[in-house]
Coordinates of C-alpha atoms and ligand atoms in Angstrom, one line a residue:
M1 CA -10.8 23.0 6.3
S2 CA -10.0 23.6 2.4
I3 CA -6.5 23.5 1.0
N4 CA -4.8 24.3 -2.5
T5 CA -3.7 21.5 -4.3
Q6 CA -1.7 22.8 -6.7
P7 CA 1.6 23.2 -5.7
T8 CA 3.4 26.8 -6.1
A9 CA 5.9 24.7 -8.7
S10 CA 7.1 21.4 -9.7
H11 CA 10.2 21.0 -7.8
Y12 CA 12.0 21.9 -4.7
I13 CA 15.4 22.6 -4.6
G14 CA 18.1 24.8 -2.5
G15 CA 15.4 25.9 0.3
A16 CA 13.2 26.9 -2.5
Y17 CA 10.4 26.1 -5.5
V18 CA 11.5 25.4 -8.4
E19 CA 9.7 25.3 -11.8
D20 CA 10.5 24.2 -15.4
T21 CA 7.5 24.1 -17.6
S22 CA 10.0 22.4 -20.1
G23 CA 9.7 18.9 -18.4
A24 CA 6.7 16.2 -19.5
P25 CA 3.5 17.3 -17.9
I26 CA 2.4 15.3 -15.2
D27 CA -1.6 15.1 -13.9
V28 CA -2.2 14.5 -10.5
V29 CA -5.5 12.9 -10.3
Y30 CA -7.9 12.4 -6.9
G31 CA -8.8 8.9 -7.2
A32 CA -11.6 9.1 -5.1
T33 CA -13.5 11.4 -8.3
G34 CA -10.7 10.6 -11.2
E35 CA -10.5 14.4 -11.5
V36 CA -7.0 16.3 -11.9
I37 CA -6.1 18.5 -8.8
A38 CA -2.9 19.7 -9.9
R39 CA -0.1 19.5 -12.9
V40 CA 3.4 19.2 -12.3
H41 CA 6.3 18.9 -14.9
A42 CA 9.0 16.3 -15.0
A43 CA 12.6 17.1 -14.1
T44 CA 14.9 17.8 -17.4
P45 CA 18.6 17.3 -17.0
A46 CA 19.3 20.9 -16.1
I47 CA 16.8 20.4 -13.1
V48 CA 18.0 16.9 -11.9
D49 CA 21.9 18.7 -12.1
R50 CA 20.6 21.6 -9.7
A51 CA 19.4 19.5 -7.5
L52 CA 22.6 17.4 -6.9
E53 CA 24.2 20.5 -6.8
A54 CA 22.4 22.2 -4.5
A55 CA 23.0 18.9 -2.3
T56 CA 26.4 18.3 -2.8
A57 CA 27.0 21.9 -1.9
A58 CA 24.8 21.8 1.1
Q59 CA 26.0 18.4 2.5
K60 CA 29.1 19.7 3.3
T61 CA 27.5 22.5 5.7
W62 CA 25.1 20.1 7.3
A63 CA 28.1 17.4 8.3
A64 CA 29.9 20.2 9.9
M65 CA 27.1 20.7 12.3
S66 CA 27.1 18.9 15.4
G67 CA 24.7 15.9 15.6
T68 CA 23.0 18.2 18.2
E69 CA 22.2 20.7 16.3
R70 CA 21.1 18.5 12.9
G71 CA 18.8 16.9 15.8
R72 CA 17.4 20.1 16.8
V73 CA 16.5 20.8 12.9
L74 CA 15.0 17.2 12.7
R75 CA 12.6 17.5 16.1
R76 CA 11.7 21.2 15.0
A77 CA 10.2 19.6 11.5
A78 CA 8.6 16.8 13.6
D79 CA 6.6 19.7 15.6
L80 CA 5.7 21.4 12.7
I81 CA 4.2 18.2 10.6
R82 CA 2.5 17.8 13.8
E83 CA 1.0 21.1 14.3
R84 CA -0.4 21.0 10.7
N85 CA -0.9 17.2 10.6
R86 CA -4.8 17.8 9.4
E87 CA -3.8 19.7 6.4
L88 CA -0.9 17.4 5.8
S89 CA -3.6 14.3 6.0
I90 CA -5.7 15.9 3.5
L91 CA -3.2 16.9 0.9
E92 CA -2.2 13.1 1.6
T93 CA -5.5 12.3 1.1
Y94 CA -6.0 14.0 -2.4
D95 CA -2.9 12.7 -3.3
T96 CA -3.6 8.7 -2.6
G97 CA -7.5 8.2 -2.3
K98 CA -6.7 7.0 1.3
P99 CA -9.2 8.0 3.3
L100 CA -8.7 10.9 6.0
Q101 CA -9.4 8.3 8.9
E102 CA -6.7 6.6 7.9
T103 CA -4.1 9.5 7.1
L104 CA -4.4 11.7 9.9
V105 CA -3.4 8.8 12.1
A106 CA -0.8 7.0 9.5
D107 CA 0.9 8.9 7.8
A108 CA 2.4 12.8 8.6
T109 CA 2.3 11.3 12.2
S110 CA 4.7 8.7 11.2
G111 CA 6.6 10.8 9.2
A112 CA 6.9 13.3 12.3
D113 CA 7.7 9.9 14.4
A114 CA 10.9 9.1 12.3
L115 CA 12.3 13.0 12.4
E116 CA 12.0 13.2 16.0
Y117 CA 13.8 9.4 16.9
F118 CA 16.5 10.0 14.3
G119 CA 16.5 13.6 15.2
G120 CA 16.9 12.2 18.8
L121 CA 19.7 9.6 17.8
A122 CA 22.0 12.3 15.9
A123 CA 23.8 13.5 18.8
S124 CA 24.8 9.9 19.2
L125 CA 25.9 8.8 16.5
T126 CA 29.7 8.0 17.2
G127 CA 32.4 5.5 16.3
E128 CA 34.3 3.5 18.7
T129 CA 37.7 2.9 20.7
I130 CA 39.6 -0.7 20.0
P131 CA 42.7 -1.1 22.1
L132 CA 45.4 -3.2 20.7
A133 CA 49.0 -4.8 21.5
G134 CA 51.7 -2.1 23.2
G135 CA 49.1 0.4 24.0
D136 CA 47.9 1.3 19.9
M137 CA 44.5 1.5 19.4
V138 CA 42.0 2.1 16.5
Y139 CA 39.2 4.7 16.9
T140 CA 36.3 5.3 14.3
L141 CA 34.8 7.6 12.8
R142 CA 31.0 7.5 11.4
E143 CA 31.0 9.3 9.0
P144 CA 27.8 10.4 6.1
L145 CA 27.8 9.0 2.7
G146 CA 27.2 11.8 1.1
V147 CA 24.5 12.9 -1.1
C148 CA 21.6 10.4 -0.7
V149 CA 18.8 9.6 -2.9
G150 CA 15.4 9.0 -2.3
I151 CA 13.1 7.4 -5.1
G152 CA 9.3 6.8 -3.4
A153 CA 6.2 4.6 -4.5
W154 CA 2.7 5.8 -4.6
N155 CA 1.1 4.4 -1.6
Y156 CA 2.4 6.6 1.4
P157 CA 4.1 9.5 -0.1
T158 CA 4.7 11.7 2.9
Q159 CA 5.7 8.8 5.1
I160 CA 7.9 7.8 2.6
A161 CA 10.2 10.3 1.8
C162 CA 9.9 10.9 6.1
W163 CA 11.5 7.6 6.7
K164 CA 14.2 8.1 3.9
A165 CA 15.1 11.6 4.9
A166 CA 15.1 11.4 9.1
P167 CA 18.0 9.0 9.1
A168 CA 19.9 10.4 6.1
L169 CA 20.1 13.9 7.8
A170 CA 20.6 12.7 11.1
C171 CA 23.5 10.8 9.8
G172 CA 24.8 14.0 7.8
N173 CA 24.1 13.6 4.1
A174 CA 21.6 15.3 2.1
M175 CA 19.2 14.0 0.2
V176 CA 17.7 14.4 -3.8
F177 CA 13.9 12.7 -3.2
K178 CA 12.0 11.9 -6.5
P179 CA 8.5 11.0 -5.4
S180 CA 6.1 8.4 -7.5
E181 CA 4.8 10.3 -10.5
T182 CA 1.4 9.3 -9.4
T183 CA 1.7 11.1 -6.0
P184 CA 4.1 14.1 -6.5
L185 CA 2.9 16.3 -4.0
C186 CA 3.3 15.4 -0.3
A187 CA 6.7 15.3 -0.8
L188 CA 7.1 18.6 -1.5
K189 CA 5.3 19.5 1.6
I190 CA 8.1 18.0 3.9
A191 CA 10.8 20.1 2.2
E192 CA 9.0 23.3 3.0
I193 CA 9.2 22.1 6.6
L194 CA 12.7 21.3 7.0
T195 CA 13.4 24.7 5.7
E196 CA 11.3 26.1 7.9
A197 CA 12.7 23.7 10.9
G198 CA 16.2 25.2 9.9
A199 CA 17.8 22.8 7.1
P200 CA 20.1 24.4 5.4
P201 CA 19.5 25.2 1.7
G202 CA 19.9 22.4 -0.6
L203 CA 19.7 19.8 2.2
F204 CA 16.4 18.3 1.0
N205 CA 15.6 18.7 -2.9
V206 CA 12.3 17.2 -4.5
V207 CA 12.5 16.5 -8.0
Q208 CA 9.0 15.2 -10.3
G209 CA 9.5 12.7 -13.0
M210 CA 8.8 9.3 -14.1
G211 CA 11.2 6.4 -13.8
E212 CA 13.5 7.8 -16.3
V213 CA 14.6 10.8 -13.6
G214 CA 15.3 8.0 -11.5
A215 CA 17.4 6.3 -13.4
A216 CA 19.2 9.8 -13.9
L217 CA 19.6 10.2 -10.3
V218 CA 21.2 6.2 -9.7
T219 CA 23.5 6.6 -12.3
D220 CA 25.1 10.4 -11.4
P221 CA 28.4 10.1 -9.8
R222 CA 27.7 12.4 -7.4
V223 CA 25.4 10.5 -5.9
A224 CA 26.8 7.9 -2.9
K225 CA 23.7 6.0 -2.1
V226 CA 20.2 5.0 -3.4
S227 CA 16.8 3.9 -1.4
L228 CA 14.1 2.8 -3.3
T229 CA 10.8 2.0 -2.0
G230 CA 9.1 0.0 -4.6
S231 CA 8.3 -3.1 -6.9
V232 CA 10.7 -5.8 -7.2
P233 CA 10.9 -5.6 -11.2
T234 CA 12.4 -1.5 -10.2
G235 CA 14.3 -2.7 -7.5
K236 CA 16.6 -5.1 -9.7
K237 CA 17.1 -2.0 -12.2
V238 CA 18.2 0.4 -9.5
Y239 CA 20.5 -2.2 -7.7
A240 CA 22.2 -2.9 -11.1
A241 CA 22.2 0.7 -11.6
A242 CA 23.5 1.5 -8.4
A243 CA 26.1 -1.1 -8.8
G244 CA 28.0 0.0 -11.8
E245 CA 29.2 3.1 -9.3
M246 CA 29.2 0.5 -6.1
K247 CA 26.7 2.7 -4.7
H248 CA 25.0 2.1 -1.3
V249 CA 21.7 0.4 -1.6
T250 CA 18.8 0.3 0.7
M251 CA 16.0 -1.5 -0.9
E252 CA 12.1 -1.8 0.5
L253 CA 10.2 -3.5 -2.2
G254 CA 7.3 -5.8 -2.8
G255 CA 5.2 -8.6 -1.0
K256 CA 3.2 -11.6 -1.0
S257 CA 3.3 -11.9 3.1
P258 CA 1.4 -15.1 4.5
I259 CA -0.7 -14.9 7.8
I260 CA -0.8 -18.2 9.4
V261 CA -4.4 -19.1 11.4
F262 CA -4.2 -21.8 13.7
D263 CA -7.6 -23.2 15.1
D264 CA -6.9 -22.3 18.5
A265 CA -6.2 -18.4 17.6
D266 CA -8.8 -15.6 19.0
L267 CA -11.0 -15.5 16.1
E268 CA -11.8 -11.9 16.9
D269 CA -8.2 -10.6 16.6
A270 CA -7.6 -13.2 13.3
V271 CA -10.2 -11.6 11.2
S272 CA -9.1 -8.3 12.8
G273 CA -5.4 -9.0 11.5
A274 CA -6.3 -10.1 8.3
I275 CA -8.5 -7.1 7.7
L276 CA -5.4 -5.0 8.9
G277 CA -3.3 -6.9 6.5
N278 CA -5.4 -6.8 3.4
F279 CA -8.1 -4.2 3.3
Y280 CA -6.1 -0.8 4.9
S281 CA -5.5 1.7 2.4
S282 CA -7.2 -0.3 0.3
G283 CA -4.8 -3.3 0.0
Q284 CA -2.4 -1.0 -1.4
V285 CA 0.3 -1.7 1.7
C286 CA 3.6 -3.6 0.6
S287 CA 3.7 -5.8 4.0
N288 CA 0.1 -7.1 3.4
G289 CA -1.0 -10.4 4.4
T290 CA -2.3 -11.3 1.3
R291 CA -2.0 -15.0 1.5
V292 CA -4.2 -16.1 4.9
F293 CA -3.7 -19.7 5.5
V294 CA -6.2 -20.7 8.0
Q295 CA -6.7 -24.4 9.9
T296 CA -9.4 -26.4 8.5
G297 CA -10.4 -26.5 12.2
I298 CA -11.6 -22.8 12.2
R299 CA -12.3 -22.2 8.4
D300 CA -15.7 -21.6 8.5
A301 CA -15.8 -20.2 11.5
F302 CA -13.0 -17.4 10.2
L303 CA -15.2 -16.8 7.3
K304 CA -18.3 -16.3 8.4
R305 CA -17.0 -13.8 11.1
L306 CA -15.0 -12.1 8.3
T307 CA -17.8 -11.3 6.0
E308 CA -19.9 -10.3 9.0
R309 CA -17.0 -7.6 9.9
L310 CA -16.6 -6.9 5.6
A311 CA -19.9 -5.5 6.3
G312 CA -18.7 -2.5 8.5
A313 CA -16.3 -1.0 5.5
V314 CA -17.4 2.4 5.3
L315 CA -16.7 3.2 0.9
G316 CA -18.0 7.1 0.4
D317 CA -15.8 10.3 0.6
P318 CA -12.4 10.1 1.8
L319 CA -12.8 13.2 3.2
D320 CA -15.1 12.4 5.6
E321 CA -13.9 10.8 8.7
A322 CA -16.9 8.4 9.0
T323 CA -15.4 6.8 5.6
N324 CA -12.8 3.8 6.5
F325 CA -12.0 2.5 2.7
G326 CA -11.4 4.7 0.0
P327 CA -10.8 4.0 -3.9
M328 CA -7.8 2.8 -5.7
V329 CA -4.9 5.2 -6.8
S330 CA -5.4 5.2 -10.0
E331 CA -6.8 3.7 -13.2
G332 CA -4.0 1.8 -13.7
Q333 CA -3.9 0.5 -10.4
I334 CA -7.2 -0.6 -10.7
G335 CA -7.2 -2.3 -13.7
I336 CA -3.9 -4.6 -12.8
V337 CA -6.9 -5.8 -9.7
E338 CA -9.1 -6.2 -11.8
R339 CA -7.4 -8.4 -13.9
Y340 CA -5.8 -10.5 -11.1
V341 CA -9.9 -11.1 -9.9
R342 CA -10.7 -12.6 -13.3
L343 CA -8.0 -14.8 -13.2
G344 CA -8.5 -15.8 -9.8
I345 CA -12.3 -16.8 -10.8
E346 CA -11.0 -18.9 -14.2
E347 CA -8.2 -20.5 -12.1
G348 CA -11.1 -22.1 -9.7
A349 CA -11.3 -19.9 -6.6
E350 CA -13.8 -19.1 -4.8
L351 CA -15.7 -15.7 -4.8
V352 CA -16.6 -15.2 -1.3
T353 CA -17.2 -11.1 -1.8
G354 CA -16.4 -8.2 -4.0
G355 CA -14.2 -8.4 -6.9
A356 CA -16.9 -6.1 -9.2
R357 CA -15.5 -2.5 -9.8
I358 CA -17.9 -0.6 -7.9
E359 CA -19.5 1.8 -11.0
R360 CA -19.1 5.3 -10.2
D361 CA -16.6 8.0 -10.7
G362 CA -13.0 7.4 -9.8
Y363 CA -11.3 4.0 -9.0
W364 CA -13.4 1.9 -6.5
M365 CA -12.8 -1.9 -5.9
P366 CA -14.5 -3.0 -2.6
P367 CA -13.0 -5.7 -0.2
T368 CA -12.7 -9.1 -2.3
V369 CA -12.3 -11.7 -0.6
F370 CA -11.2 -15.6 -2.4
A371 CA -11.3 -19.0 -0.3
G372 CA -10.4 -22.3 -1.5
V373 CA -7.1 -20.5 -2.9
T374 CA -4.2 -23.2 -3.9
D375 CA -0.7 -22.6 -4.2
E376 CA -0.2 -22.7 -7.6
M377 CA -3.2 -20.2 -8.6
T378 CA -1.9 -17.1 -10.0
I379 CA -3.1 -14.5 -7.2
A380 CA -1.6 -17.1 -4.6
R381 CA 1.5 -16.4 -5.9
E382 CA 1.9 -12.8 -7.4
E383 CA 1.7 -9.2 -5.6
I384 CA -1.7 -7.9 -6.8
F385 CA -1.3 -4.5 -4.8
G386 CA -5.1 -3.5 -4.0
P387 CA -7.8 -4.8 -1.9
V388 CA -7.9 -8.6 -2.6
M389 CA -7.4 -11.3 0.2
C390 CA -6.4 -15.0 -0.6
V391 CA -7.5 -17.3 2.1
L392 CA -6.2 -21.2 1.5
D393 CA -6.5 -24.2 3.7
F394 CA -4.2 -26.0 5.6
D395 CA -4.3 -28.9 8.2
G396 CA -0.7 -29.3 10.0
E397 CA 2.4 -26.8 11.3
D398 CA 5.4 -28.2 9.3
E399 CA 2.8 -28.6 5.8
V400 CA 2.0 -24.8 6.5
M401 CA 5.3 -23.3 7.1
A402 CA 7.0 -25.3 3.7
R403 CA 3.6 -23.2 2.1
A404 CA 4.2 -20.3 3.6
N405 CA 7.9 -19.8 2.9
A406 CA 7.5 -21.2 -0.8
T407 CA 7.6 -17.5 -2.6
E408 CA 10.4 -15.8 -3.9
F409 CA 9.0 -12.6 -1.6
G410 CA 9.9 -12.4 2.0
L411 CA 8.9 -9.0 3.4
A412 CA 6.5 -9.8 6.4
A413 CA 4.5 -13.2 8.1
G414 CA 2.1 -13.5 10.6
V415 CA 0.9 -15.9 13.0
F416 CA -2.3 -15.9 14.9
T417 CA -2.3 -18.9 17.8
R418 CA -2.9 -18.9 21.3
D419 CA 0.0 -21.1 21.8
L420 CA 3.1 -19.2 22.7
A421 CA 5.8 -21.9 21.9
R422 CA 4.2 -22.5 18.5
A423 CA 4.3 -18.4 17.8
H424 CA 8.2 -18.6 18.5
R425 CA 8.9 -21.5 16.4
V426 CA 6.5 -20.4 14.0
V427 CA 8.2 -16.6 13.5
R428 CA 11.6 -18.5 13.7
G429 CA 11.0 -20.4 10.5
F430 CA 9.7 -17.5 8.6
E431 CA 11.4 -16.5 5.6
A432 CA 10.8 -12.8 6.3
G433 CA 12.1 -9.4 7.7
T434 CA 9.2 -8.6 9.7
C435 CA 7.0 -10.7 11.4
F436 CA 3.9 -10.5 14.1
I437 CA 2.3 -13.0 16.5
N438 CA -0.7 -12.0 17.2
S439 CA -0.9 -8.6 15.5
Y440 CA -0.5 -7.4 12.0
N441 CA 1.3 -4.6 9.9
D442 CA 2.1 -2.3 12.8
A443 CA 5.5 -0.6 12.0
P444 CA 6.5 1.5 15.0
V445 CA 10.1 3.6 14.3
E446 CA 11.7 2.2 17.1
A447 CA 11.4 -1.2 14.8
P448 CA 14.0 -2.2 11.9
F449 CA 11.7 -2.2 8.6
G450 CA 12.6 -4.3 5.4
G451 CA 12.3 -8.0 3.7
V452 CA 14.7 -10.7 2.9
K453 CA 14.6 -12.5 -0.4
M454 CA 13.4 -10.4 -3.4
S455 CA 11.4 -8.0 -0.9
G456 CA 14.3 -5.9 0.1
V457 CA 17.9 -5.1 0.9
G458 CA 18.5 -3.1 4.1
R459 CA 16.3 -2.2 6.6
E460 CA 14.6 1.6 7.4
N461 CA 13.4 2.6 10.9
S462 CA 14.9 2.2 14.1
K463 CA 18.8 2.2 15.0
A464 CA 19.4 -0.3 12.2
A465 CA 18.9 2.1 9.4
I466 CA 22.1 4.2 10.9
E467 CA 23.8 1.3 9.5
H468 CA 22.8 2.2 5.8
Y469 CA 23.0 5.5 5.6
S470 CA 26.4 5.8 7.6
Q471 CA 30.0 4.8 7.1
V472 CA 32.9 3.5 9.4
K473 CA 36.3 5.2 9.1
S474 CA 38.5 2.9 11.2
V475 CA 42.5 5.2 12.2
Y476 CA 44.8 3.3 13.4
L477 CA 47.1 5.3 15.8
R478 CA 50.4 3.8 17.3
L479 CA 51.8 4.8 20.5
S480 CA 54.8 2.1 19.8
P481 CA 58.1 2.3 17.8
L482 CA 57.2 1.5 14.4
E483 CA 59.9 -1.3 12.9
A484 CA 60.4 -1.6 9.2
P485 CA 62.3 -4.8 7.5
F486 CA 64.7 -2.4 6.3
Ligands
NAD1 P1 7.2 1.4 -9.1 O1 8.4 0.7 -8.5 O2 6.7 1.3 -10.0 O3 7.8 2.6 -8.6 C1 8.9 3.0 -7.6 C2 9.4 4.3 -7.4 O4 10.3 4.1 -8.7 C3 8.7 5.0 -8.5 O5 9.0 6.2 -8.3 C4 9.6 5.2 -10.1 O6 9.0 6.2 -10.9 C5 10.6 4.8 -9.9 N1 11.3 4.1 -10.7 C6 10.8 3.3 -12.1 N2 11.4 2.7 -12.8 C7 12.8 3.5 -12.5 C8 14.4 3.0 -12.8 N3 14.7 2.5 -13.8 N4 15.1 3.6 -12.2 C9 15.0 4.8 -11.2 N5 13.5 4.9 -10.5 C10 12.6 4.1 -11.2 O7 6.3 1.1 -7.6 P2 5.1 1.8 -7.7 O8 3.8 1.2 -8.7 O9 5.1 3.2 -7.2 O10 5.0 0.7 -6.0 C11 4.2 0.0 -6.1 C12 4.9 -1.1 -5.3 O11 6.5 -0.3 -4.5 C13 4.4 -2.6 -4.9 O12 5.3 -3.7 -5.3 C14 4.9 -2.6 -3.6 O13 5.0 -3.7 -2.9 C15 6.0 -1.4 -3.5 N6 6.8 -1.3 -2.1 C16 7.4 -1.6 -1.1 C17 7.4 -0.8 -0.1 C18 8.3 -1.3 0.8 O14 8.8 -0.7 2.2 N7 9.0 -2.7 1.1 C19 6.2 0.3 0.6 C20 5.8 0.2 -0.4 C21 5.3 -0.2 -1.8

C-alpha cells in the first residue's frame, strides 16, 4: 500500500483543512532515510485564533448532546480507525520512523481503544445525590471544562492525539491539538476521521507549530485546560503558564524508570522486560525502564542472555514487516543519544554492545547496553530517550529500593521475581505512577497511566482521566424552611 505523506493542508479547523503559508515552514523528515516527505506551516496568530473560535462554538453544541450521542460518535471514529489501521500505521511509520511491525499493533489501534473506551463511558458520566438533614439534599452535575488544549510529543503522534481527545470529548469538551513539530502528520488524520464519524465542525482541531504556538494556546483565556505530553523542562514552563489563569493541567512528562531483576526471576521474562523497556520504538518511550538493576547472582547470566537475544534485532526498512528495530526520529535526537554514549564511556561504564551510529542514510543507532553503571553516572541520572540500557548491579532489596527511588522522576517502575510477597512489597515501595510485576510497558486503556514527582500531574486513560476533563457542580436543594438571623 502506498500512501501520500503530504497532507491536504497544514491545519484542520472547523471540520476542514486550512492553509496559511505565511506561517514558518516545517519540513517533515523520514527518520529511516533523512528524506523530506512533507511540508507544513506553523500556525500564525490568525490560525490559532480561528481554531480557538471554532472549538469554542463547537463545544456548546457538543455539550448539549446526550452522552449516548457523544459516545456513538467516538465509537464510530474507533471503528473507522480500525478499518484504516494499515494506512494509518504506514503514516505513523513515516511520521516517526517506527517499524510497521510495531505501528500496526501499538498506535492507531491504541487510539481506537481510547475512543471506544471513552465512547462507552460517555453516557454514564453522572453526578450523585447527597441526602442531608431535614430532607434537604445536594445533587452534583458533572460538567465539561470547555475548550481543552492538547500538546503532543513526537514518539506516539496518533496515540497521544487520541489519548487526549477521547476523554476530553467524552466529557463534552472541545479540543485544539498541537502535534509535535517533528511529527505533524498523524493527528490530522484523526481530525478527519472524527469529522467523518459525526463530530460537529470545530470539535477537534489541529494546528501545527513549534513551542511558541503551544505557548500561545496555553495562555489564551478561552482555554480551560491544557494536557501536555513532553519533557520535564517543557512541562515546567507549560504548568507555570497555565497557573496564571488557574487552568486545569495534565502533565505526562519524562522518566528514568527502574527495572529490578532479582536472582529468582525467570531469566527469559526478565530479559524480555528489559528489551521491551529499552528498545521498543528504538527506546523513544517515556516510561522506559532504562536503569536495569540486576542482582549480582544473576548478573552474568542476564548479560549473556541479553546479548544473545539482541542478535534478534532486525534493523532495516521500517515498512518491511520483518524489521523490528527502526531509526531514531531525527538528527537532533540521535545527536543527543550519541552525546550520552560518549559520556557513558568517559565516566567509566562498560559498553557491552552498540553505541556507534550506523553509517547509512537516516538516523540509525543500534540497541546499546552499558554494564557496570553506577548511580552517579550521567547516563544513570538523565533521560536519554534512545536505545540505551544501563545495567546496574545490586545485592539487597533495601539497598536497591533506595537507589531505584533516588531520582527526580517517577513515571514507571518494574520488578522481576518469582517471590510474590516480595513483588508486592517492592511495588508498594516504588515512587512511580505506573508499576509492573514480571512485565513491562503494557498500557491498556482500562488502566490509569501517569507519573509522580517530576514525571507528571494527573492521569490519562481509565476512569481516572474523567476527573481531569470534567468538573463537579454542587447544587444545594432546600426542602425545609429557610431560617435567617433577622
Ligand atoms: P518537548 O518537551 O520538547 O515537546 C513536547 C511538545 O511541547 C511539543 O509539541 C513542543 O512543540 C511543545 N512545546 C515546547 N515548548 C513549549 C512551550 N513553551 N509551551 C507550549 N508547548 C511547548 O518533548 P519531545 O522532545 O517532543 O518529546 C520527548 C519527551 O516527551 C520526553 O521527555 C518523553 O519522556 C516525554 N514523553 C512523555 C510521555 C508520557 O506520557 N509521560 C509520553 C511520550 C513522551
